[in-house]
């Protein structure tokens, strides 16, 4: 009898070892260094000497271990934008989930890119560090046996576009701390360079004639929506923030801050150099930058005729509406994306979020439903895990549907909503302001079911796309417009819902969604990792009993 038990155990442990997914290990040294992306020297944040930081090239279900050594003079954290961190908000790297890594110290992130494919990036969430660097691409390839709805591209290129300031992150932070706005950025970068950089006429990527390449384009910028286009070449959209899309052809794409696209580009033009162009949208004066892509067989320079960008946000709204989920394509698993009928699920809660800007006491703040979020010294997730939330924050301080007048008065406090595990929730973003908003939700992807001008009412639901809206992680909200998203809150954790515009986020236009497992069960959420840094009130509290099966 005992023998049989042992045999079964041996068998089980072998199975566990076999089932373990591969590990990718990285050691990152985060330092200051001089960069001059706009032609003038400024202080940058480098990872292993690189700006932008290294690309992470992973495959579905890989375990990623990144030992981040903070050699800045300030506390530092990185978030993995779009990585869902199933049961694992411990690794989300926001001030609400992790204690920042103190200067001179290190923290090892350990997460799995579970059941995901697609184009993502990472960036710093502390202070205004993102305005100095510390960001880079993160791609998740499909496993070999899962069909991908297009032929293997010849190569795979990451294109990080974003607006940029030539002032240091400390100067920018002091503006915001002093109650001032950042003002207009000074330029736009493509992979850390601009038209004003040295050697900007040299190709950053080359293509063989006749071959097709994948370009992963992410807006890693600070504020502005950008239009991206490639001289003489069309882009076939194949993927968006982890979903395979219907493969429409585009001359140009609007990428709002925090959004990513995967496109195929065929080298079908006369062999010579061509410009990739990124330019700001919805701004009075347009900032533009170019980078060169070349053909292996032709060296002639790119034509100076830069293709024009579209004008106005109606164009951008129409483009949003043209994006469709490919219902028959496999996702990260072999089942078709469309087998999840998101439109048939009953909504259990509707939360309407209205953004606002205010100048209380002369100081600029941004808010959601009248609350301008502040990060407490104790990360919200740790306060919750240590069963001491009342020492740090209150749940549900904003109403689900704010009365019209309420958003005018702003209070400053941590903004945390209590969501019930496994409920299906509709979130409406209503933008009464004149600027475009871009919102990201950590821990999830959501169905972006509709964007329309005006105010949202329940009758607008009949205009939702309940069939093939793209499942994604970041959505724009045009001026005087609403946007609706829906998702099943099945991932326990403390999840940041934030404006991707750095100054809005820094000045309070963000909140957290808490989804807890009342049973404290490992089925729903991992335990706090052994190496978790502790800070604030939890430092002196006894460690609570771990979650159990
Ligand atoms: C990180 O880089 C700095 C500056 O180049 C260097 O002094 C330090 O030794 C490096 N640390 C690690 C852990 O590699
Ligand atoms: C990325 O990973 C894939 C799968 O392991 C591999 O085929 C490809 O060559 C890698 N690309 C780069 C640029 O390292
Ligand atoms: C810091 O790095 C060392 C190796 O350089 C590692 O052994 C240690 O676990 C890391 N600390 C944390 C908190 O991850
Ligand atoms: C959707 O995916 C399927 C399955 O891979 C593929 O055959 C089809 O061409 C794709 N459809 C479109 C419109 O992109
Ligand atoms: C959704 O709600 C309707 C009406 O309340 C009910 O008839 C239906 O069974 C529900 N559907 C699901 C999938 O729960
Ligand atoms: C959160 O909501 C659940 C009901 O969904 C409730 O049982 C729980 O008490 C709430 N927690 C707090 C702290 O408000």
JSON list of N, CA and C in Angstrom, two decimals, residues 352-356 366-373 398 407 415 439 497-499 508-511:
[
{"chain": "A", "resi": 352, "resn": "UNK", "atom": "N", "xyz": [-19.56, 54.53, -13.44]},
{"chain": "A", "resi": 352, "resn": "UNK", "atom": "CA", "xyz": [-19.25, 55.63, -14.35]},
{"chain": "A", "resi": 352, "resn": "UNK", "atom": "C", "xyz": [-18.16, 56.50, -13.75]},
{"chain": "A", "resi": 353, "resn": "UNK", "atom": "N", "xyz": [-17.11, 56.71, -14.50]},
{"chain": "A", "resi": 353, "resn": "UNK", "atom": "CA", "xyz": [-15.97, 57.49, -14.01]},
{"chain": "A", "resi": 353, "resn": "UNK", "atom": "C", "xyz": [-15.82, 58.76, -14.84]},
{"chain": "A", "resi": 354, "resn": "UNK", "atom": "N", "xyz": [-15.86, 59.89, -14.14]},
{"chain": "A", "resi": 354, "resn": "UNK", "atom": "CA", "xyz": [-15.77, 61.19, -14.80]},
{"chain": "A", "resi": 354, "resn": "UNK", "atom": "C", "xyz": [-14.48, 61.87, -14.36]},
{"chain": "A", "resi": 355, "resn": "UNK", "atom": "N", "xyz": [-13.67, 62.25, -15.34]},
{"chain": "A", "resi": 355, "resn": "UNK", "atom": "CA", "xyz": [-12.41, 62.92, -15.01]},
{"chain": "A", "resi": 355, "resn": "UNK", "atom": "C", "xyz": [-12.62, 64.43, -14.92]},
{"chain": "A", "resi": 356, "resn": "UNK", "atom": "N", "xyz": [-11.81, 65.07, -14.09]},
{"chain": "A", "resi": 356, "resn": "UNK", "atom": "CA", "xyz": [-11.90, 66.52, -13.99]},
{"chain": "A", "resi": 356, "resn": "UNK", "atom": "C", "xyz": [-10.54, 67.10, -13.61]},
{"chain": "A", "resi": 366, "resn": "UNK", "atom": "N", "xyz": [-5.82, 66.58, -10.76]},
{"chain": "A", "resi": 366, "resn": "UNK", "atom": "CA", "xyz": [-6.77, 65.86, -11.60]},
{"chain": "A", "resi": 366, "resn": "UNK", "atom": "C", "xyz": [-7.48, 64.82, -10.75]},
{"chain": "A", "resi": 367, "resn": "UNK", "atom": "N", "xyz": [-8.72, 64.51, -11.12]},
{"chain": "A", "resi": 367, "resn": "UNK", "atom": "CA", "xyz": [-9.52, 63.63, -10.26]},
{"chain": "A", "resi": 367, "resn": "UNK", "atom": "C", "xyz": [-10.41, 62.70, -11.07]},
{"chain": "A", "resi": 368, "resn": "UNK", "atom": "N", "xyz": [-10.88, 61.66, -10.41]},
{"chain": "A", "resi": 368, "resn": "UNK", "atom": "CA", "xyz": [-11.91, 60.77, -10.95]},
{"chain": "A", "resi": 368, "resn": "UNK", "atom": "C", "xyz": [-13.08, 60.82, -9.97]},
{"chain": "A", "resi": 369, "resn": "UNK", "atom": "N", "xyz": [-14.25, 61.15, -10.45]},
{"chain": "A", "resi": 369, "resn": "UNK", "atom": "CA", "xyz": [-15.45, 61.31, -9.61]},
{"chain": "A", "resi": 369, "resn": "UNK", "atom": "C", "xyz": [-15.16, 62.14, -8.36]},
{"chain": "A", "resi": 370, "resn": "UNK", "atom": "N", "xyz": [-14.40, 63.19, -8.55]},
{"chain": "A", "resi": 370, "resn": "UNK", "atom": "CA", "xyz": [-14.17, 64.14, -7.45]},
{"chain": "A", "resi": 370, "resn": "UNK", "atom": "C", "xyz": [-13.08, 63.73, -6.47]},
{"chain": "A", "resi": 371, "resn": "UNK", "atom": "N", "xyz": [-12.42, 62.59, -6.71]},
{"chain": "A", "resi": 371, "resn": "UNK", "atom": "CA", "xyz": [-11.33, 62.20, -5.81]},
{"chain": "A", "resi": 371, "resn": "UNK", "atom": "C", "xyz": [-10.01, 62.18, -6.58]},
{"chain": "A", "resi": 372, "resn": "UNK", "atom": "N", "xyz": [-9.07, 62.93, -6.05]},
{"chain": "A", "resi": 372, "resn": "UNK", "atom": "CA", "xyz": [-7.73, 62.99, -6.62]},
{"chain": "A", "resi": 372, "resn": "UNK", "atom": "C", "xyz": [-6.87, 62.02, -5.81]},
{"chain": "A", "resi": 373, "resn": "UNK", "atom": "N", "xyz": [-6.49, 60.92, -6.43]},
{"chain": "A", "resi": 373, "resn": "UNK", "atom": "CA", "xyz": [-5.81, 59.84, -5.69]},
{"chain": "A", "resi": 373, "resn": "UNK", "atom": "C", "xyz": [-4.43, 60.27, -5.20]},
{"chain": "A", "resi": 398, "resn": "UNK", "atom": "N", "xyz": [-15.88, 56.79, -3.69]},
{"chain": "A", "resi": 398, "resn": "UNK", "atom": "CA", "xyz": [-16.59, 57.48, -4.78]},
{"chain": "A", "resi": 398, "resn": "UNK", "atom": "C", "xyz": [-17.88, 56.73, -5.10]},
{"chain": "A", "resi": 407, "resn": "UNK", "atom": "N", "xyz": [-18.43, 66.34, -9.24]},
{"chain": "A", "resi": 407, "resn": "UNK", "atom": "CA", "xyz": [-17.07, 66.22, -9.72]},
{"chain": "A", "resi": 407, "resn": "UNK", "atom": "C", "xyz": [-16.32, 67.55, -9.68]},
{"chain": "A", "resi": 415, "resn": "UNK", "atom": "N", "xyz": [-7.91, 56.33, -3.51]},
{"chain": "A", "resi": 415, "resn": "UNK", "atom": "CA", "xyz": [-9.19, 55.99, -4.12]},
{"chain": "A", "resi": 415, "resn": "UNK", "atom": "C", "xyz": [-9.20, 54.50, -4.48]},
{"chain": "A", "resi": 439, "resn": "UNK", "atom": "N", "xyz": [-6.97, 55.64, -20.76]},
{"chain": "A", "resi": 439, "resn": "UNK", "atom": "CA", "xyz": [-7.04, 54.90, -19.49]},
{"chain": "A", "resi": 439, "resn": "UNK", "atom": "C", "xyz": [-6.51, 53.49, -19.67]},
{"chain": "A", "resi": 497, "resn": "UNK", "atom": "N", "xyz": [-6.12, 51.46, -12.03]},
{"chain": "A", "resi": 497, "resn": "UNK", "atom": "CA", "xyz": [-6.84, 52.00, -13.18]},
{"chain": "A", "resi": 497, "resn": "UNK", "atom": "C", "xyz": [-6.36, 53.43, -13.31]},
{"chain": "A", "resi": 498, "resn": "UNK", "atom": "N", "xyz": [-5.65, 53.73, -14.39]},
{"chain": "A", "resi": 498, "resn": "UNK", "atom": "CA", "xyz": [-4.93, 55.01, -14.42]},
{"chain": "A", "resi": 498, "resn": "UNK", "atom": "C", "xyz": [-5.02, 55.72, -15.74]},
{"chain": "A", "resi": 499, "resn": "UNK", "atom": "N", "xyz": [-4.94, 57.06, -15.65]},
{"chain": "A", "resi": 499, "resn": "UNK", "atom": "CA", "xyz": [-4.70, 57.84, -16.84]},
{"chain": "A", "resi": 499, "resn": "UNK", "atom": "C", "xyz": [-3.28, 57.55, -17.27]},
{"chain": "A", "resi": 508, "resn": "UNK", "atom": "N", "xyz": [-3.19, 62.68, -9.67]},
{"chain": "A", "resi": 508, "resn": "UNK", "atom": "CA", "xyz": [-4.35, 62.08, -9.04]},
{"chain": "A", "resi": 508, "resn": "UNK", "atom": "C", "xyz": [-5.40, 61.42, -9.91]},
{"chain": "A", "resi": 509, "resn": "UNK", "atom": "N", "xyz": [-5.25, 61.44, -11.25]},
{"chain": "A", "resi": 509, "resn": "UNK", "atom": "CA", "xyz": [-6.29, 60.82, -12.09]},
{"chain": "A", "resi": 509, "resn": "UNK", "atom": "C", "xyz": [-6.01, 59.33, -12.24]},
{"chain": "A", "resi": 510, "resn": "UNK", "atom": "N", "xyz": [-6.21, 58.62, -11.14]},
{"chain": "A", "resi": 510, "resn": "UNK", "atom": "CA", "xyz": [-6.02, 57.17, -11.11]},
{"chain": "A", "resi": 510, "resn": "UNK", "atom": "C", "xyz": [-6.73, 56.65, -9.89]},
{"chain": "A", "resi": 511, "resn": "UNK", "atom": "N", "xyz": [-6.94, 55.34, -9.85]},
{"chain": "A", "resi": 511, "resn": "UNK", "atom": "CA", "xyz": [-7.54, 54.73, -8.67]},
{"chain": "A", "resi": 511, "resn": "UNK", "atom": "C", "xyz": [-7.15, 53.25, -8.67]}
]
